[in-house]
Amino acid sequence: MLDYIKTVLIFLERSKKLHIHFVIHELFEGPGAFQIWAETRGYSIGYSRVYAGEKLPLSIEGIDLLIVLGGPQSPSTTVEECPHFDAVSEIALINKCIKAGKAVLGVCLGAQLIGEALGAKYEHSPEKEIGCFPITLTEEGKRSCKFSHFGSPAVVGHWHNDMPGLTEECKVIAYSEACPRQIIEYQNLVYGFQCHLEFNHELMELLIENSVAELSKSSDHRFVQQPEQLRKNDYKVMNENLFIFLDKLVMDYTKSE
């Protein structure tokens, strides 16, 4: 018990100094619940809003947790196709953080970029998913202490056509009926979330506003919800699961310093 209390006290003291850096590809794919988590914990926050012309960090020295968010791009999108998105530079940043022992979390496109950084090519998902649908923990997921608080199945957010690649060493933590790769543990401090636990009502409104044509064209897909349902979904439980996972990830990171 004394060792546990000591660990918690060290975590609380060290975590006050943590710096979270977000790579944001589009205004409508912002941090959402990630931002709330970082602010309520009192962490310092940095941003690379690449859609607004902000640069990726030149140095990773001050970064503790790198969070690379989603976007309509894919890892194969070129700067000619999308001038504000440089996959090669983002992959290099991810690699530097992983090699330096930083915590790294990628969401959707970010998860695919982590796979690419580790030599695993992204692939197309068997089904398009937009909305809230359940994921199921694998046996690896059930054994992972970082996901012990998740229900199985657990309803989470989705908005994707693709999925991250798999390395020989990674563990698939969760899957859905539509996609076999929803949460990937690449290393102890490196995770890819194809799903979106950061969704909240504010973020969803931005996504709906910027996806009118996509939603209309995808109305016949069985795992695509339309705006009325997207607005009705409850994002509270998935946000709480995300917060607990992030706290556990940060605790592991502070132990490894």
Short mmCIF file of C-alpha atoms in Angstrom, two decimals:
data_model
loop_
_atom_site.label_atom_id
_atom_site.label_comp_id
_atom_site.label_asym_id
_atom_site.label_seq_id
_atom_site.Cartn_x
_atom_site.Cartn_y
_atom_site.Cartn_z
CA MET A 1 0.00 0.00 0.00
CA LEU A 2 2.83 2.43 0.85
CA ASP A 3 4.48 1.74 -2.52
CA TYR A 4 1.19 2.45 -4.28
CA ILE A 5 0.67 5.73 -2.41
CA LYS A 6 4.25 6.76 -3.20
CA THR A 7 3.68 5.99 -6.90
CA VAL A 8 0.48 8.07 -6.96
CA LEU A 9 2.18 11.02 -5.22
CA ILE A 10 5.10 10.93 -7.65
CA PHE A 11 2.64 10.75 -10.55
CA LEU A 12 0.63 13.73 -9.31
CA GLU A 13 3.76 15.82 -8.83
CA ARG A 14 5.35 14.95 -12.17
CA SER A 15 2.14 15.12 -14.18
CA LYS A 16 1.68 18.81 -13.31
CA LYS A 17 4.65 19.55 -15.56
CA LEU A 18 3.51 17.54 -18.55
CA HIS A 19 3.22 19.11 -21.99
CA ILE A 20 0.71 17.82 -24.54
CA HIS A 21 1.20 18.66 -28.22
CA PHE A 22 -1.60 18.30 -30.77
CA VAL A 23 -1.19 17.96 -34.51
CA ILE A 24 -4.52 19.13 -35.96
CA HIS A 25 -5.22 18.62 -39.65
CA GLU A 26 -8.59 20.36 -39.97
CA LEU A 27 -10.68 22.76 -37.89
CA PHE A 28 -13.54 20.24 -37.87
CA GLU A 29 -11.29 17.42 -36.54
CA GLY A 30 -10.14 19.20 -33.40
CA PRO A 31 -9.09 17.82 -30.01
CA GLY A 32 -12.61 17.69 -28.58
CA ALA A 33 -12.54 15.75 -25.30
CA PHE A 34 -8.72 15.53 -25.43
CA GLN A 35 -8.62 19.29 -24.87
CA ILE A 36 -10.97 19.05 -21.88
CA TRP A 37 -8.84 16.29 -20.34
CA ALA A 38 -5.59 18.24 -20.75
CA GLU A 39 -7.09 21.46 -19.38
CA THR A 40 -8.72 19.86 -16.35
CA ARG A 41 -5.42 18.15 -15.45
CA GLY A 42 -3.59 21.45 -15.68
CA TYR A 43 -1.19 20.31 -18.41
CA SER A 44 0.45 22.78 -20.77
CA ILE A 45 -0.75 22.46 -24.35
CA GLY A 46 0.84 23.15 -27.72
CA TYR A 47 -0.65 23.00 -31.20
CA SER A 48 0.36 22.48 -34.79
CA ARG A 49 -2.80 23.55 -36.61
CA VAL A 50 -1.43 22.62 -40.01
CA TYR A 51 -4.67 23.66 -41.78
CA ALA A 52 -3.93 27.21 -40.57
CA GLY A 53 -0.31 27.14 -41.68
CA GLU A 54 1.22 26.38 -38.27
CA LYS A 55 4.43 24.37 -38.41
CA LEU A 56 5.24 21.05 -36.79
CA PRO A 57 7.54 21.43 -33.76
CA LEU A 58 11.22 21.75 -34.62
CA SER A 59 12.21 20.16 -31.30
CA ILE A 60 10.49 17.38 -29.37
CA GLU A 61 12.42 18.07 -26.16
CA GLY A 62 9.50 19.68 -24.36
CA ILE A 63 6.84 17.22 -25.57
CA ASP A 64 5.61 14.51 -23.21
CA LEU A 65 2.55 13.30 -25.11
CA LEU A 66 2.13 13.77 -28.87
CA ILE A 67 -1.47 13.42 -30.09
CA VAL A 68 -1.92 13.28 -33.86
CA LEU A 69 -5.56 13.77 -34.78
CA GLY A 70 -7.68 12.69 -37.73
CA GLY A 71 -8.54 14.27 -41.05
CA PRO A 72 -9.99 13.51 -44.47
CA GLN A 73 -6.51 12.84 -45.82
CA SER A 74 -4.76 9.45 -45.92
CA PRO A 75 -1.06 8.70 -45.35
CA SER A 76 -0.68 8.52 -49.14
CA THR A 77 -2.08 12.05 -49.70
CA THR A 78 0.64 14.20 -51.26
CA VAL A 79 1.42 17.88 -50.62
CA GLU A 80 0.36 18.51 -54.21
CA GLU A 81 -3.09 17.13 -53.38
CA CYS A 82 -3.27 18.88 -49.98
CA PRO A 83 -0.63 21.61 -49.49
CA HIS A 84 -1.10 21.87 -45.71
CA PHE A 85 -0.64 18.14 -45.07
CA ASP A 86 2.90 16.72 -45.19
CA ALA A 87 2.71 13.03 -44.33
CA VAL A 88 6.47 12.55 -44.62
CA SER A 89 7.20 15.28 -42.06
CA GLU A 90 4.51 14.03 -39.67
CA ILE A 91 5.83 10.48 -39.89
CA ALA A 92 9.32 11.80 -39.12
CA LEU A 93 7.98 13.68 -36.07
CA ILE A 94 6.18 10.56 -34.83
CA ASN A 95 9.35 8.50 -35.28
CA LYS A 96 11.44 11.00 -33.32
CA CYS A 97 8.95 10.98 -30.43
CA ILE A 98 8.75 7.17 -30.32
CA LYS A 99 12.53 6.78 -30.39
CA ALA A 100 12.86 9.38 -27.62
CA GLY A 101 10.47 7.45 -25.37
CA LYS A 102 7.62 9.95 -25.57
CA ALA A 103 4.01 8.88 -25.26
CA VAL A 104 2.36 8.96 -28.70
CA LEU A 105 -1.33 8.60 -29.54
CA GLY A 106 -2.79 8.73 -33.03
CA VAL A 107 -6.48 9.01 -33.85
CA CYS A 108 -7.89 7.82 -37.20
CA LEU A 109 -5.45 9.36 -39.73
CA GLY A 110 -3.02 9.80 -36.82
CA ALA A 111 -3.22 6.07 -36.02
CA GLN A 112 -2.50 5.25 -39.66
CA LEU A 113 0.52 7.59 -39.62
CA ILE A 114 1.90 5.82 -36.53
CA GLY A 115 1.62 2.50 -38.35
CA GLU A 116 3.43 4.01 -41.34
CA ALA A 117 6.15 5.38 -39.05
CA LEU A 118 6.74 1.85 -37.77
CA GLY A 119 6.77 0.30 -41.22
CA ALA A 120 3.16 -0.89 -41.41
CA LYS A 121 1.13 0.33 -44.39
CA TYR A 122 -2.41 1.53 -43.81
CA GLU A 123 -5.24 -0.35 -45.53
CA HIS A 124 -8.84 0.26 -46.49
CA SER A 125 -11.36 -0.78 -43.86
CA PRO A 126 -13.88 -3.47 -44.86
CA GLU A 127 -16.69 -1.00 -44.12
CA LYS A 128 -17.12 2.75 -43.88
CA GLU A 129 -18.10 3.82 -40.36
CA ILE A 130 -19.64 7.14 -39.31
CA GLY A 131 -21.43 7.51 -36.01
CA CYS A 132 -21.48 5.59 -32.75
CA PHE A 133 -21.13 1.81 -32.82
CA PRO A 134 -19.74 -0.76 -30.38
CA ILE A 135 -16.18 -2.06 -30.24
CA THR A 136 -15.22 -5.34 -28.59
CA LEU A 137 -12.02 -5.96 -26.66
CA THR A 138 -9.79 -8.79 -27.85
CA GLU A 139 -8.18 -11.18 -25.36
CA GLU A 140 -5.12 -8.87 -25.43
CA GLY A 141 -7.41 -5.95 -24.72
CA LYS A 142 -9.04 -7.67 -21.78
CA ARG A 143 -5.61 -8.35 -20.27
CA SER A 144 -4.44 -4.75 -20.70
CA CYS A 145 -4.64 -2.67 -17.53
CA LYS A 146 -5.07 0.49 -19.63
CA PHE A 147 -8.41 -0.80 -20.91
CA SER A 148 -9.68 -2.67 -17.84
CA HIS A 149 -12.30 0.05 -17.27
CA PHE A 150 -13.80 -0.35 -20.77
CA GLY A 151 -16.96 -2.32 -21.11
CA SER A 152 -16.93 -4.93 -23.86
CA PRO A 153 -18.68 -4.10 -26.05
CA ALA A 154 -18.23 -0.35 -25.55
CA VAL A 155 -19.90 2.23 -27.77
CA VAL A 156 -17.45 4.72 -29.32
CA GLY A 157 -17.36 7.23 -32.17
CA HIS A 158 -16.28 6.47 -35.73
CA TRP A 159 -15.60 8.43 -38.92
CA HIS A 160 -13.38 6.54 -41.33
CA ASN A 161 -12.79 4.57 -44.54
CA ASP A 162 -9.30 3.27 -43.73
CA MET A 163 -7.50 1.52 -40.86
CA PRO A 164 -3.94 1.43 -39.51
CA GLY A 165 -1.38 -1.14 -40.54
CA LEU A 166 -0.11 -3.83 -38.17
CA THR A 167 3.48 -4.46 -37.15
CA GLU A 168 4.73 -7.87 -36.01
CA GLU A 169 5.03 -6.64 -32.42
CA CYS A 170 1.74 -4.75 -32.06
CA LYS A 171 -1.37 -5.94 -30.25
CA VAL A 172 -4.92 -5.45 -31.49
CA ILE A 173 -6.81 -4.25 -28.43
CA ALA A 174 -10.28 -3.81 -29.91
CA TYR A 175 -12.28 -4.37 -33.09
CA SER A 176 -15.76 -3.62 -34.38
CA GLU A 177 -18.15 -5.48 -36.65
CA ALA A 178 -17.16 -3.14 -39.48
CA CYS A 179 -13.43 -2.84 -38.84
CA PRO A 180 -10.96 -5.38 -37.37
CA ARG A 181 -8.48 -2.71 -36.16
CA GLN A 182 -10.07 -0.18 -33.84
CA ILE A 183 -7.43 0.15 -31.11
CA ILE A 184 -3.80 -0.88 -31.61
CA GLU A 185 -1.04 -1.01 -29.01
CA TYR A 186 2.14 -0.54 -31.02
CA GLN A 187 4.32 -0.22 -27.92
CA ASN A 188 3.67 0.38 -24.23
CA LEU A 189 3.46 4.17 -24.74
CA VAL A 190 2.35 4.18 -28.39
CA TYR A 191 -1.30 3.68 -29.37
CA GLY A 192 -3.40 4.00 -32.48
CA PHE A 193 -7.14 4.65 -32.13
CA GLN A 194 -9.01 4.21 -35.40
CA CYS A 195 -12.12 5.08 -33.40
CA HIS A 196 -12.92 8.52 -31.96
CA LEU A 197 -13.39 8.65 -28.20
CA GLU A 198 -12.81 12.41 -28.31
CA PHE A 199 -16.12 13.15 -30.05
CA ASN A 200 -18.50 15.50 -28.25
CA HIS A 201 -21.52 17.50 -29.40
CA GLU A 202 -19.50 20.59 -30.30
CA LEU A 203 -17.06 18.61 -32.45
CA MET A 204 -19.89 16.65 -34.03
CA GLU A 205 -21.62 19.82 -35.19
CA LEU A 206 -18.43 20.90 -36.97
CA LEU A 207 -18.09 17.48 -38.60
CA ILE A 208 -21.71 17.48 -39.77
CA GLU A 209 -21.38 21.01 -41.15
CA ASN A 210 -18.32 20.03 -43.18
CA SER A 211 -19.59 16.61 -44.34
CA VAL A 212 -23.00 17.26 -45.88
CA ALA A 213 -22.11 15.70 -49.24
CA GLU A 214 -20.30 12.72 -47.71
CA LEU A 215 -23.19 11.89 -45.41
CA SER A 216 -25.73 12.17 -48.21
CA LYS A 217 -23.73 9.91 -50.54
CA SER A 218 -23.24 7.34 -47.77
CA SER A 219 -26.84 7.11 -46.61
CA ASP A 220 -27.18 3.50 -47.80
CA HIS A 221 -24.16 2.26 -45.81
CA ARG A 222 -25.17 0.13 -42.84
CA PHE A 223 -22.60 1.68 -40.50
CA VAL A 224 -23.22 5.32 -41.39
CA GLN A 225 -25.53 7.43 -39.26
CA GLN A 226 -27.20 10.58 -40.54
CA PRO A 227 -27.11 14.03 -38.84
CA GLU A 228 -30.26 13.50 -36.78
CA GLN A 229 -28.82 10.40 -35.11
CA LEU A 230 -25.32 11.86 -34.85
CA ARG A 231 -26.75 14.71 -32.79
CA LYS A 232 -28.67 12.33 -30.53
CA ASN A 233 -25.70 10.15 -29.60
CA ASP A 234 -24.40 10.26 -26.03
CA TYR A 235 -20.65 10.92 -25.99
CA LYS A 236 -20.24 11.14 -22.21
CA VAL A 237 -19.28 7.52 -21.46
CA MET A 238 -16.72 7.28 -24.28
CA ASN A 239 -15.18 10.57 -23.09
CA GLU A 240 -14.90 9.20 -19.55
CA ASN A 241 -13.26 6.02 -20.85
CA LEU A 242 -10.81 8.17 -22.81
CA PHE A 243 -9.92 10.26 -19.74
CA ILE A 244 -9.17 7.15 -17.65
CA PHE A 245 -7.08 5.63 -20.44
CA LEU A 246 -5.10 8.87 -20.79
CA ASP A 247 -4.50 9.06 -17.04
CA LYS A 248 -3.16 5.49 -17.11
CA LEU A 249 -0.99 6.28 -20.14
CA VAL A 250 0.45 9.35 -18.41
CA MET A 251 1.13 7.36 -15.25
CA ASP A 252 3.08 4.79 -17.28
CA TYR A 253 4.99 7.58 -18.98
CA THR A 254 5.98 9.26 -15.73
CA LYS A 255 7.19 5.91 -14.37
CA SER A 256 9.42 5.46 -17.42
CA GLU A 257 11.12 8.86 -17.13
#
